[in-house]
PDB file of C-alpha atoms in Angstrom:
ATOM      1  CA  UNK N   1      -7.434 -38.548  -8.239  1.00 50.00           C
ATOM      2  CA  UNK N   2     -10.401 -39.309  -5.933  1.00 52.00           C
ATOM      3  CA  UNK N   3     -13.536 -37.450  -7.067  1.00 54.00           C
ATOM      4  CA  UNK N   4     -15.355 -36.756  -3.670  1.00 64.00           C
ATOM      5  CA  UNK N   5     -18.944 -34.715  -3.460  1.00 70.00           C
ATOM      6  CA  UNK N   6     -18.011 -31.477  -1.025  1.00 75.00           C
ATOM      7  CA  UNK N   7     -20.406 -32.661   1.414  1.00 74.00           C
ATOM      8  CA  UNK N   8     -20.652 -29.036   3.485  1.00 76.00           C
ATOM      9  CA  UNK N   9     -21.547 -27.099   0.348  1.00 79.00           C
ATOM     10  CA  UNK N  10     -24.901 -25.280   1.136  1.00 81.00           C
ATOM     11  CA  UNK N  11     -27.814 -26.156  -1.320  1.00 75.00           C
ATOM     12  CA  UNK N  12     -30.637 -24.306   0.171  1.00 76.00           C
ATOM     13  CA  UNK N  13     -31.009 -20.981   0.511  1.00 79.00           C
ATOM     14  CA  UNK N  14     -34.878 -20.104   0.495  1.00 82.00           C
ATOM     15  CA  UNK N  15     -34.058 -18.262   3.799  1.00 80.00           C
ATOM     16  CA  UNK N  16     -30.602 -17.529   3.017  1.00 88.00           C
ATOM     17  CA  UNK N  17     -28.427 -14.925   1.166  1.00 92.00           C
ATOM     18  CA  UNK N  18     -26.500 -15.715  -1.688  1.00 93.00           C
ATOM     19  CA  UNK N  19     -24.069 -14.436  -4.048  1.00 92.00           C
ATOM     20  CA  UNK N  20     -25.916 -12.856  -6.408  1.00 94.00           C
ATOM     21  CA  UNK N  21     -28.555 -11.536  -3.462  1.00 95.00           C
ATOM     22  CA  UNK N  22     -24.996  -9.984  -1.824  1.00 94.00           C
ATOM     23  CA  UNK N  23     -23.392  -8.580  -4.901  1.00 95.00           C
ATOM     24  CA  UNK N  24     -27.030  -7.404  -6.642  1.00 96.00           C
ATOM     25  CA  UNK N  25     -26.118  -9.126  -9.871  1.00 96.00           C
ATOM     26  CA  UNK N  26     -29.593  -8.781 -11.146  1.00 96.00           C
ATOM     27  CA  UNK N  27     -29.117  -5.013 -11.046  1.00 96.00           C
ATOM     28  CA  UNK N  28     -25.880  -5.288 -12.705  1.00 97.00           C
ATOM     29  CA  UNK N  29     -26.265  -7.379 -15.387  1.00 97.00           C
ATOM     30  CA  UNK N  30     -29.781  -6.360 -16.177  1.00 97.00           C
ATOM     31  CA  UNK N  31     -28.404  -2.810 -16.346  1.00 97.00           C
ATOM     32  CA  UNK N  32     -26.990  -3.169 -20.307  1.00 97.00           C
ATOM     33  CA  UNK N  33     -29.375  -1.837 -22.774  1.00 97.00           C
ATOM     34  CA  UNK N  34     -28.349  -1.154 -26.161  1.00 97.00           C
ATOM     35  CA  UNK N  35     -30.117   0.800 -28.360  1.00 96.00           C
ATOM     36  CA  UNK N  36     -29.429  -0.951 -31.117  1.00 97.00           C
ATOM     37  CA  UNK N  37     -29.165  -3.964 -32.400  1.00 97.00           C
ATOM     38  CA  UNK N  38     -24.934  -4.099 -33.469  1.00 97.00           C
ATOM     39  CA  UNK N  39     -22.896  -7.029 -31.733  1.00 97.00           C
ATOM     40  CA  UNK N  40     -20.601  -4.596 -30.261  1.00 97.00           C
ATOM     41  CA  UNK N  41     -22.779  -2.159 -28.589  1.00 97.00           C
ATOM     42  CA  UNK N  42     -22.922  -4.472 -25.753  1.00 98.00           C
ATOM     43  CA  UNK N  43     -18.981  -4.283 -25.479  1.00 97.00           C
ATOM     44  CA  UNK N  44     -19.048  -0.772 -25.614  1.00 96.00           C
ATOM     45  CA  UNK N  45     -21.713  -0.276 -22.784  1.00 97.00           C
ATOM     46  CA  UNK N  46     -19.894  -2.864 -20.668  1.00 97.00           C
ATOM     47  CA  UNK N  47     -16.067  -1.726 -20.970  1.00 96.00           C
ATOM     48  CA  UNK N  48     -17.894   2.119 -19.599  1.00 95.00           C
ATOM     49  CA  UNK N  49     -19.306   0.683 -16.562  1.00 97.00           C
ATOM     50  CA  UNK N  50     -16.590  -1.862 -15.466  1.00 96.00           C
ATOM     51  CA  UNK N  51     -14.744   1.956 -16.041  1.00 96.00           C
ATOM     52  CA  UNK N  52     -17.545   3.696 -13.643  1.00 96.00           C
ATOM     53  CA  UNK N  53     -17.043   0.801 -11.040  1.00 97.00           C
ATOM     54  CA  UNK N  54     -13.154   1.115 -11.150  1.00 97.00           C
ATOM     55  CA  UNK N  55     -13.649   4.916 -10.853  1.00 97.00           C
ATOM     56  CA  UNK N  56     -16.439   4.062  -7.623  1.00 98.00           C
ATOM     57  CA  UNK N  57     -13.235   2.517  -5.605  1.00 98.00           C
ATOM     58  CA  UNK N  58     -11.041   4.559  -6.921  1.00 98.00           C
ATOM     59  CA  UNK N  59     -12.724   8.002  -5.469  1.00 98.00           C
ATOM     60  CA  UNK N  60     -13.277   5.962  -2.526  1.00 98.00           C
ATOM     61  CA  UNK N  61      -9.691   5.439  -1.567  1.00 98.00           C
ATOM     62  CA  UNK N  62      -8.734   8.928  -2.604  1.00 98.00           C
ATOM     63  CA  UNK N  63     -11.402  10.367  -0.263  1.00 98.00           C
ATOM     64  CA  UNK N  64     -10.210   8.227   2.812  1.00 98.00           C
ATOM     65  CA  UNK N  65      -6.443   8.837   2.146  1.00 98.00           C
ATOM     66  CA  UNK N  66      -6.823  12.492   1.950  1.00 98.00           C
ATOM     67  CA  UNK N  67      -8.164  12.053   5.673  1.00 98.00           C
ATOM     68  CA  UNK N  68      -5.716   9.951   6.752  1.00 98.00           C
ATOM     69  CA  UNK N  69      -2.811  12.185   5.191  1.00 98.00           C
ATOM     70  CA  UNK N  70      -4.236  14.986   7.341  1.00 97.00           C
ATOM     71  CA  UNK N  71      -4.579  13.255  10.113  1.00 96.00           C
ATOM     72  CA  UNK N  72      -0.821  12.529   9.757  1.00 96.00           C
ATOM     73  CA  UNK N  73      -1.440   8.734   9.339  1.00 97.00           C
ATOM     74  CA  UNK N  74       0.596   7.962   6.522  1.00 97.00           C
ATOM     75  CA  UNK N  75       0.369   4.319   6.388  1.00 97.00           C
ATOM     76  CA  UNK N  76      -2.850   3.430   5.946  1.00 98.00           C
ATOM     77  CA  UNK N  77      -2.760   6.356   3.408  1.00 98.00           C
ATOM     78  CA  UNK N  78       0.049   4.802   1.175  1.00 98.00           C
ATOM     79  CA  UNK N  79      -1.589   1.632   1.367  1.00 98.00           C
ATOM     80  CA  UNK N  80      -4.679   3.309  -0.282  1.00 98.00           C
ATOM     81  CA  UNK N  81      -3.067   5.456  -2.874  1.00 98.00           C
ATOM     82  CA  UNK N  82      -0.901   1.499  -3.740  1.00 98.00           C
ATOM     83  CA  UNK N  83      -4.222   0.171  -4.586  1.00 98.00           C
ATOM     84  CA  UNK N  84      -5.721   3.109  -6.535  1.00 98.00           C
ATOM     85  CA  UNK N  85      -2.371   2.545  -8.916  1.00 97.00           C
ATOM     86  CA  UNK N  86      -3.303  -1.104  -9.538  1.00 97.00           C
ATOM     87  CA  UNK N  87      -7.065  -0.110 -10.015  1.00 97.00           C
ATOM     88  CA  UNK N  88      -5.948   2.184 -12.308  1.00 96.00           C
ATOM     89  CA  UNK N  89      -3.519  -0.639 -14.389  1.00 95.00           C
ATOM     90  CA  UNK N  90      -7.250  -2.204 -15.107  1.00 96.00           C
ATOM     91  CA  UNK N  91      -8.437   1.021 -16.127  1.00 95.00           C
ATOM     92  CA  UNK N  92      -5.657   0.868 -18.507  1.00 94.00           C
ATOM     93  CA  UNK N  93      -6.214  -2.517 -19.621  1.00 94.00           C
ATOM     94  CA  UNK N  94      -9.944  -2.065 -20.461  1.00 94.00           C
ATOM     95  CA  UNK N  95      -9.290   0.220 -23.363  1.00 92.00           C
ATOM     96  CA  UNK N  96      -6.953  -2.771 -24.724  1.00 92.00           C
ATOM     97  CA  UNK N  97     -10.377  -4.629 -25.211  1.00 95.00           C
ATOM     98  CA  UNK N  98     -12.306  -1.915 -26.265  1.00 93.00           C
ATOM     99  CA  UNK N  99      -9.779  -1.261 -29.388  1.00 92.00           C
ATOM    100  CA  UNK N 100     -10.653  -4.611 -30.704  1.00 95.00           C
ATOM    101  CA  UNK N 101     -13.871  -2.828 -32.099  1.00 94.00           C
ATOM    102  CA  UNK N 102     -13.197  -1.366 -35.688  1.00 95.00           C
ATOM    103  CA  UNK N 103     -14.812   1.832 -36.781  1.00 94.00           C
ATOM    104  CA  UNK N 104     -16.360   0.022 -39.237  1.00 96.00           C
ATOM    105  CA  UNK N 105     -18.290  -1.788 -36.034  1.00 96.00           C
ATOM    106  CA  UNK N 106     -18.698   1.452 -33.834  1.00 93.00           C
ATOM    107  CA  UNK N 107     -20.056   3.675 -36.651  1.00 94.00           C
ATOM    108  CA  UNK N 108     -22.568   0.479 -36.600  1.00 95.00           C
ATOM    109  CA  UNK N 109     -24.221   2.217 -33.503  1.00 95.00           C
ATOM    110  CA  UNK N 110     -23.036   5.544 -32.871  1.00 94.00           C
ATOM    111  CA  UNK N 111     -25.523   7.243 -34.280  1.00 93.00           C
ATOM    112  CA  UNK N 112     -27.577   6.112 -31.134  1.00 93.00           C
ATOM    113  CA  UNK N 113     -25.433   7.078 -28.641  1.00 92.00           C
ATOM    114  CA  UNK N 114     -26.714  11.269 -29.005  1.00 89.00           C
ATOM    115  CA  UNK N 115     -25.018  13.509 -27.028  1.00 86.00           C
ATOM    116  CA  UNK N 116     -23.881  11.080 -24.404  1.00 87.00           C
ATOM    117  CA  UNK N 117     -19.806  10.565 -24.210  1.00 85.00           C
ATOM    118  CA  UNK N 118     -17.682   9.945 -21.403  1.00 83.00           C
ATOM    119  CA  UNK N 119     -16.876  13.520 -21.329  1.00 84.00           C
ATOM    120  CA  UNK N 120     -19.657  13.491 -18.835  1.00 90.00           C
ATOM    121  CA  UNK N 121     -18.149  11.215 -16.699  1.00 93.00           C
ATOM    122  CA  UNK N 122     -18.788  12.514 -13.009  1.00 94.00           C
ATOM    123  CA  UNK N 123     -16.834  10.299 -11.056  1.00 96.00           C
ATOM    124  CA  UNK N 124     -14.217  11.027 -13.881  1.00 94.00           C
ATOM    125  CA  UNK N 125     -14.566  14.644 -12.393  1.00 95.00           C
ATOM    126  CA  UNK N 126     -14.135  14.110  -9.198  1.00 96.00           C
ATOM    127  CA  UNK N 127     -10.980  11.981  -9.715  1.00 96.00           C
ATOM    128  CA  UNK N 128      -9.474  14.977 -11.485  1.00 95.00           C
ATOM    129  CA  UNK N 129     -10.867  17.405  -8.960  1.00 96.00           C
ATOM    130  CA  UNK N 130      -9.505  15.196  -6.409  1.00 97.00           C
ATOM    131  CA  UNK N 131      -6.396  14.677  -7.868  1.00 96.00           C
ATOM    132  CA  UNK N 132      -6.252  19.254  -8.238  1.00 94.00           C
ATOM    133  CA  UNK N 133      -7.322  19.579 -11.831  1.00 94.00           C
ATOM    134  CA  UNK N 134     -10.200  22.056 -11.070  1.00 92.00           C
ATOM    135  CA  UNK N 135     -12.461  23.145 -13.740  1.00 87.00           C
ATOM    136  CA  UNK N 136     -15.323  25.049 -13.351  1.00 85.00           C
ATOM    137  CA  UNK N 137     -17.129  25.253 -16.807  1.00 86.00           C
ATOM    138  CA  UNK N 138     -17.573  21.612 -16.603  1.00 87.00           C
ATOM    139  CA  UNK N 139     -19.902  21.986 -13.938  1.00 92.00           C
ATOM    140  CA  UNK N 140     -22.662  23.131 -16.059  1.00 91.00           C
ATOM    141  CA  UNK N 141     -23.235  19.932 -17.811  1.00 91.00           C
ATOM    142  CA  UNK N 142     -24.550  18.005 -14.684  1.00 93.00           C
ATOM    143  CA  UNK N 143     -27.134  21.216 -14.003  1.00 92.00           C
ATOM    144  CA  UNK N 144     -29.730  18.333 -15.202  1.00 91.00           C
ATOM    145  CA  UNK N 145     -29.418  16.569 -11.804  1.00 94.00           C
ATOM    146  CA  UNK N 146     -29.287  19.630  -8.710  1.00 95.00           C
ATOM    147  CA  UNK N 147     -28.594  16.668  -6.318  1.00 96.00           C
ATOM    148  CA  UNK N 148     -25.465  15.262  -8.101  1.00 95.00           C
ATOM    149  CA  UNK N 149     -24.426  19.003  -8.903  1.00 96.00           C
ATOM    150  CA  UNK N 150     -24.127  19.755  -5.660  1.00 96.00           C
ATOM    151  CA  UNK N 151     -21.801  16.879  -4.800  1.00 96.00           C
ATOM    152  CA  UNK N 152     -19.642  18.018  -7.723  1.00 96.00           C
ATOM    153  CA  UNK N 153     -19.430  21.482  -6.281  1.00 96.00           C
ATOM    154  CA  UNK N 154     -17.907  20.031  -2.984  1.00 96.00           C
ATOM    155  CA  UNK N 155     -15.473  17.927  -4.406  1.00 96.00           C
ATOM    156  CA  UNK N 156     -14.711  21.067  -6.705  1.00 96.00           C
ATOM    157  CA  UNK N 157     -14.213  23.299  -3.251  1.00 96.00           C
ATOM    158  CA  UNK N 158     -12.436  20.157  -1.413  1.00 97.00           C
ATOM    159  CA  UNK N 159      -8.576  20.539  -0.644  1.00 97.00           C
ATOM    160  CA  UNK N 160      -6.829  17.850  -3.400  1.00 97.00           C
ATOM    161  CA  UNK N 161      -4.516  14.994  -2.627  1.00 98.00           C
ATOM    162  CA  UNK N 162      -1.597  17.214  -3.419  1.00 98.00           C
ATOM    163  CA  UNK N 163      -2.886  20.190  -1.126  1.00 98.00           C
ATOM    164  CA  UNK N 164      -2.561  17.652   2.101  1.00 98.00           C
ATOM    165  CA  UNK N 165       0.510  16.479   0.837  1.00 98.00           C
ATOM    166  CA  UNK N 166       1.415  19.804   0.350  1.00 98.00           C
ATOM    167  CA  UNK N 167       0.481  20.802   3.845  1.00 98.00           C
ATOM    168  CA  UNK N 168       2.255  17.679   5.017  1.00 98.00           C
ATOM    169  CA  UNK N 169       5.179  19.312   3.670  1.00 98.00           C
ATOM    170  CA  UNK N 170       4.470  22.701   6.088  1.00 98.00           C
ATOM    171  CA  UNK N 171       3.969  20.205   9.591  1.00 97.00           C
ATOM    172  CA  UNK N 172       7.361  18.459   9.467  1.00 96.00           C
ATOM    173  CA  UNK N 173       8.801  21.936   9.486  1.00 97.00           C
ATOM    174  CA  UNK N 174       9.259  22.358   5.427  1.00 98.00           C
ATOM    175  CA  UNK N 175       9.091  26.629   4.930  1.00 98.00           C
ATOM    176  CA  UNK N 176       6.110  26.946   2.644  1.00 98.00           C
ATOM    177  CA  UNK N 177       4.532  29.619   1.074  1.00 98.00           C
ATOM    178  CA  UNK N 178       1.949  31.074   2.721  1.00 97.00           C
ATOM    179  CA  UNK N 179      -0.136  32.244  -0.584  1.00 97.00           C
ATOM    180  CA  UNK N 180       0.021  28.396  -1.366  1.00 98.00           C
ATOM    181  CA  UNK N 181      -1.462  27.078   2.223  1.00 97.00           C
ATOM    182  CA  UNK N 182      -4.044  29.890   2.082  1.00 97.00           C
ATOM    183  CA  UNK N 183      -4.974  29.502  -1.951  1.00 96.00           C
ATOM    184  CA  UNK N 184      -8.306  28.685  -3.258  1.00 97.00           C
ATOM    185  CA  UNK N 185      -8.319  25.049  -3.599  1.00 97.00           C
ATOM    186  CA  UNK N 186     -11.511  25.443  -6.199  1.00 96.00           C
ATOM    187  CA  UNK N 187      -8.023  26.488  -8.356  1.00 95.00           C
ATOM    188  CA  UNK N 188      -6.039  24.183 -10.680  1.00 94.00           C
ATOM    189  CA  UNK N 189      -2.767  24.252  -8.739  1.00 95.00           C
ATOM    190  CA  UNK N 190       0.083  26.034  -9.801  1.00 95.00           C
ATOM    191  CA  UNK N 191       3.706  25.077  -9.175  1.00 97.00           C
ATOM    192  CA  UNK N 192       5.450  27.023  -6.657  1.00 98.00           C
ATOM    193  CA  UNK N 193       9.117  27.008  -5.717  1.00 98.00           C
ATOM    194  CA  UNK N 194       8.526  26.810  -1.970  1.00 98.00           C
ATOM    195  CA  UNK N 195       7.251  23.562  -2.594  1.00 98.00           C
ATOM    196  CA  UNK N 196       9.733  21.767  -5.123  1.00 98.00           C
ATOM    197  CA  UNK N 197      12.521  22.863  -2.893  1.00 98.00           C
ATOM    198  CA  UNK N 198      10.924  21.180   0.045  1.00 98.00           C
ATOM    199  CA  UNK N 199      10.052  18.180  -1.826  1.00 98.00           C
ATOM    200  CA  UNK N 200      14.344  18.712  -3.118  1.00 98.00           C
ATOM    201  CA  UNK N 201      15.252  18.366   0.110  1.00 98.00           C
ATOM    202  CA  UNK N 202      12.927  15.467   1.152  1.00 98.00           C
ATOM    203  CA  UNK N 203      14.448  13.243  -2.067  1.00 98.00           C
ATOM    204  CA  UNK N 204      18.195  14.149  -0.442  1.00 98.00           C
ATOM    205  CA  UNK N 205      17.458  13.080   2.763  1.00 98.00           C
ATOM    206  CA  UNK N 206      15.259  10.072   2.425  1.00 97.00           C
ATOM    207  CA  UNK N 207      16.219   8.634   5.456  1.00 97.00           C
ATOM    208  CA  UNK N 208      15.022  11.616   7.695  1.00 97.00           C
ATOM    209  CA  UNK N 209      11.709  12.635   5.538  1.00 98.00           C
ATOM    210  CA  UNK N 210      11.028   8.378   5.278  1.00 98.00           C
ATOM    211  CA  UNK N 211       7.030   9.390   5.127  1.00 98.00           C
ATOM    212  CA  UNK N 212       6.991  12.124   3.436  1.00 98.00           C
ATOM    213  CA  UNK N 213       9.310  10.385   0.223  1.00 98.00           C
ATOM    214  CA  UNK N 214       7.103   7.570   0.325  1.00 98.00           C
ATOM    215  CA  UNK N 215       4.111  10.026  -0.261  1.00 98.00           C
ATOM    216  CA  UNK N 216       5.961  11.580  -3.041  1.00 98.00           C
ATOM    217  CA  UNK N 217       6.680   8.248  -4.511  1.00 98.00           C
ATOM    218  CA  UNK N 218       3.329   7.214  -4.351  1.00 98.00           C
ATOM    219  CA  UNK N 219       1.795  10.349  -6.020  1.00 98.00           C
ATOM    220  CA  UNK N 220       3.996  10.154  -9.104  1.00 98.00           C
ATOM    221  CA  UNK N 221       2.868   6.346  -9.008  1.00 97.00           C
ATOM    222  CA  UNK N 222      -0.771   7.789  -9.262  1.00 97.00           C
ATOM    223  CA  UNK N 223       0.036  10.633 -12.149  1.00 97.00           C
ATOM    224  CA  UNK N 224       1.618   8.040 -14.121  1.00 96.00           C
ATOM    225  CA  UNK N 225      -0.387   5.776 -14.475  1.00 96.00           C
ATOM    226  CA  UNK N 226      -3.439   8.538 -14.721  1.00 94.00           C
ATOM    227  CA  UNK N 227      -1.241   9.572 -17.859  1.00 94.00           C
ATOM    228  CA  UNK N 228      -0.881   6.306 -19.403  1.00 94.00           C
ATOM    229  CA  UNK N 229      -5.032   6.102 -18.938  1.00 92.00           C
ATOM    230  CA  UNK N 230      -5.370   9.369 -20.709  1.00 92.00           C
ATOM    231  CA  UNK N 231      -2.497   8.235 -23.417  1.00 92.00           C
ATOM    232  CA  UNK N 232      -4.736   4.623 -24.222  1.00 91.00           C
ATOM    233  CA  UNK N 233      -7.934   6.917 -24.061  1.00 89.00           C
ATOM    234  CA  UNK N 234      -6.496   8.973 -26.653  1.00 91.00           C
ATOM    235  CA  UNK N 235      -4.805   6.236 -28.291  1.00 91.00           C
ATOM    236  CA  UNK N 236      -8.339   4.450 -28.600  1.00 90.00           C
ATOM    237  CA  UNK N 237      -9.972   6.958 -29.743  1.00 89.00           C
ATOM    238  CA  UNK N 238      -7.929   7.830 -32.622  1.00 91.00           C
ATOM    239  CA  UNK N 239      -7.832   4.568 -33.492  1.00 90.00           C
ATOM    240  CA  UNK N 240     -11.908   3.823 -33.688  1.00 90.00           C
ATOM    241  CA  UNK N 241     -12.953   7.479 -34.964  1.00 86.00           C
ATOM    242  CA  UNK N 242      -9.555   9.156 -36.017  1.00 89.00           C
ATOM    243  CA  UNK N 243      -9.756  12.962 -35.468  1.00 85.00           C
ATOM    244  CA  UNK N 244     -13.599  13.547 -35.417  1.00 84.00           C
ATOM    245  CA  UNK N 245     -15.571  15.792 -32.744  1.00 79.00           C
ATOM    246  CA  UNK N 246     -16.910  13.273 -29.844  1.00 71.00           C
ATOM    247  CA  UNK N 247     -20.495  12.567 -29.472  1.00 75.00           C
ATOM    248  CA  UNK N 248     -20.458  15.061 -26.670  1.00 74.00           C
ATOM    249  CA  UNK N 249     -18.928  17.918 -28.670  1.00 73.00           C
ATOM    250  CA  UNK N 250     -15.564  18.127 -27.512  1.00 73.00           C
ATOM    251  CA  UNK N 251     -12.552  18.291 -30.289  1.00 75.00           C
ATOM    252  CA  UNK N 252     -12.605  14.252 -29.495  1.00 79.00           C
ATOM    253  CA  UNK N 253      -8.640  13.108 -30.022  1.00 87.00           C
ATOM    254  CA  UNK N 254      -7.470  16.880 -29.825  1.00 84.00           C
ATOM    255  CA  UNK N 255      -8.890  17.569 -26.404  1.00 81.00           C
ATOM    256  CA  UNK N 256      -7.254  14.932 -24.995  1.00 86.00           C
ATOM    257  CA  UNK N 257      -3.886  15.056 -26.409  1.00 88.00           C
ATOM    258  CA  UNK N 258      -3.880  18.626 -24.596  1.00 85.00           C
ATOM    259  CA  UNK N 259      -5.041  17.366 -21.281  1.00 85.00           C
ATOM    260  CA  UNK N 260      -1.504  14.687 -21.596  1.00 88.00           C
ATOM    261  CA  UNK N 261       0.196  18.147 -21.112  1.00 86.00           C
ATOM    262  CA  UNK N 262      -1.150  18.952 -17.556  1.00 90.00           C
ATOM    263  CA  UNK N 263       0.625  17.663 -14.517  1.00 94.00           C
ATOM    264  CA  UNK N 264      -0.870  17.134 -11.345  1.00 96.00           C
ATOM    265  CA  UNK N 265       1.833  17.183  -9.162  1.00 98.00           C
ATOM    266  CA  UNK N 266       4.593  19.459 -10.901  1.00 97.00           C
ATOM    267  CA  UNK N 267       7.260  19.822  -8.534  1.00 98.00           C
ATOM    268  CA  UNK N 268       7.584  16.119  -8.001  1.00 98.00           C
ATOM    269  CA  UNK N 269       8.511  15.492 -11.785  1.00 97.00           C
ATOM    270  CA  UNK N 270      10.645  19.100 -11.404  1.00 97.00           C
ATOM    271  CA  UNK N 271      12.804  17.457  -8.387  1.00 97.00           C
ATOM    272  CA  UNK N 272      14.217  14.421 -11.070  1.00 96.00           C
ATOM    273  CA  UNK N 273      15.584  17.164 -13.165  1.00 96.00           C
ATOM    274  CA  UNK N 274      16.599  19.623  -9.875  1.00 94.00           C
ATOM    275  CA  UNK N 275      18.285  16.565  -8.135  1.00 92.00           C
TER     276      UNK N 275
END
């Protein structure tokens, strides 16, 4: 094998962007600061914000197919809501590395961590908001930052992914409801019959409601893997602290075995039983 210098590979770039000028790296990797002085403090900050960058995309394909679904233009849309599954399989994946640290090593820093959890993930928020898990009381921890609040509150008063689809479901002809086109979409949706017989008869005729299936489909590809996140969250936790109360106060592995037990989009996992 013939080992050749890449003679078009640019050198200079005192007037030129690079890389790292594109990307910001110096912001990003100057942004880990433990407060202590434990190896594995630096593997806990860094498996949370790989999390919060995931969680940036993430929000930012819900957001745009939630317009496109209204708009009717379902392709684009399913090609969004395909990618926010596979961002959420790395999701997934990064609490595989994080349960490599013992408790032994974690109680090695904890202490320093406060109050702060990822309870008070925002962007974790508005993914659930998004996805039609709205809860108000939450709201009162980011009352620190009026700014930020107020971006939470619009999320929290924004129709969900499941409300368009829902609606969807009302413009091909579907009879739905009217109490559940009209509700309050700052309300954690409830299931409704109107809707899981309309989504009964799109699974029987596949063919005719082609869109509208693939929707479904790709909404119980989204819950599932959101459950398996919450399942390795819980997993991990119990694992590096067993059952005591999180840093930010919550019941730690108890609150989020009960959050496994809510379902975003009910009527979809009703049909495979209906069918």
């Amino acid at each position: 094998m013939t080992d050749r210098k890449e003679s078009g590979i640019h050198t200079d770039f005192k007037e030129r962007m690079t890389y790292g000028d594109y990307l910001d790296l110096d912001a990003i990797l100057e942004g880990q600061h433990p407060l202590s002085d434990h190896h594995d403090e630096m593997l806990f900050i860094i498996i949370h914000q790989v999390s919060e960058l995931w969680m940036k995309l993430t929000l930012h394909e819900l957001r745009a197919a939630i317009q496109a679904i209204e708009k009717k233009d379902y392709q684009p849309a399913f090609k969004m809501l395909a990618r926010v599954s596979e961002i959420q399989n790395q999701i997934i994946r990064a609490w595989d590395v994080l349960a490599t640290m013992t408790p032994s090593e974690y109680l090695g820093f904890r202490d320093h961590l406060g109050q702060a959890s990822g309870f008070q993930s925002y962007q974790y928020r508005m993914i659930e908001f998004a996805l039609g898990y709205k809860t108000d009381h939450v709201l009162k921890i980011y009352q620190k930052d009026p700014e930020l609040l107020e971006e939470l509150k619009q999320a929290h008063q924004s129709p969900g992914l499941y409300d368009v689809a829902i609606k969807s479901l009302a413009k091909e002809g579907f009879s739905i409801d009217k109490e559940v086109l009209e509700r309050d979409v700052s309300k954690t949706y409830e299931p409704n019959e109107s809707v899981e017989q309309a989504w009964i008869e799109v699974y029987k005729d596949t063919e005719k409601y082609w869109d509208l299936y693939q929707l479904a489909e790709k909404l119980v590809d989204i819950e599932d893997a959101f459950q398996q996140w919450r399942f390795r969250h819980m997993k991990t936790v119990e694992r590096i602290i067993g059952h005591k109360q999180g840093t930010g106060g919550s019941s730690g592995v108890g609150y989020l075995k009960k959050v496994l037990d809510h379902y975003f989009f009910p009527e979809l996992w009703n049909v495979r039983t209906q069918l």
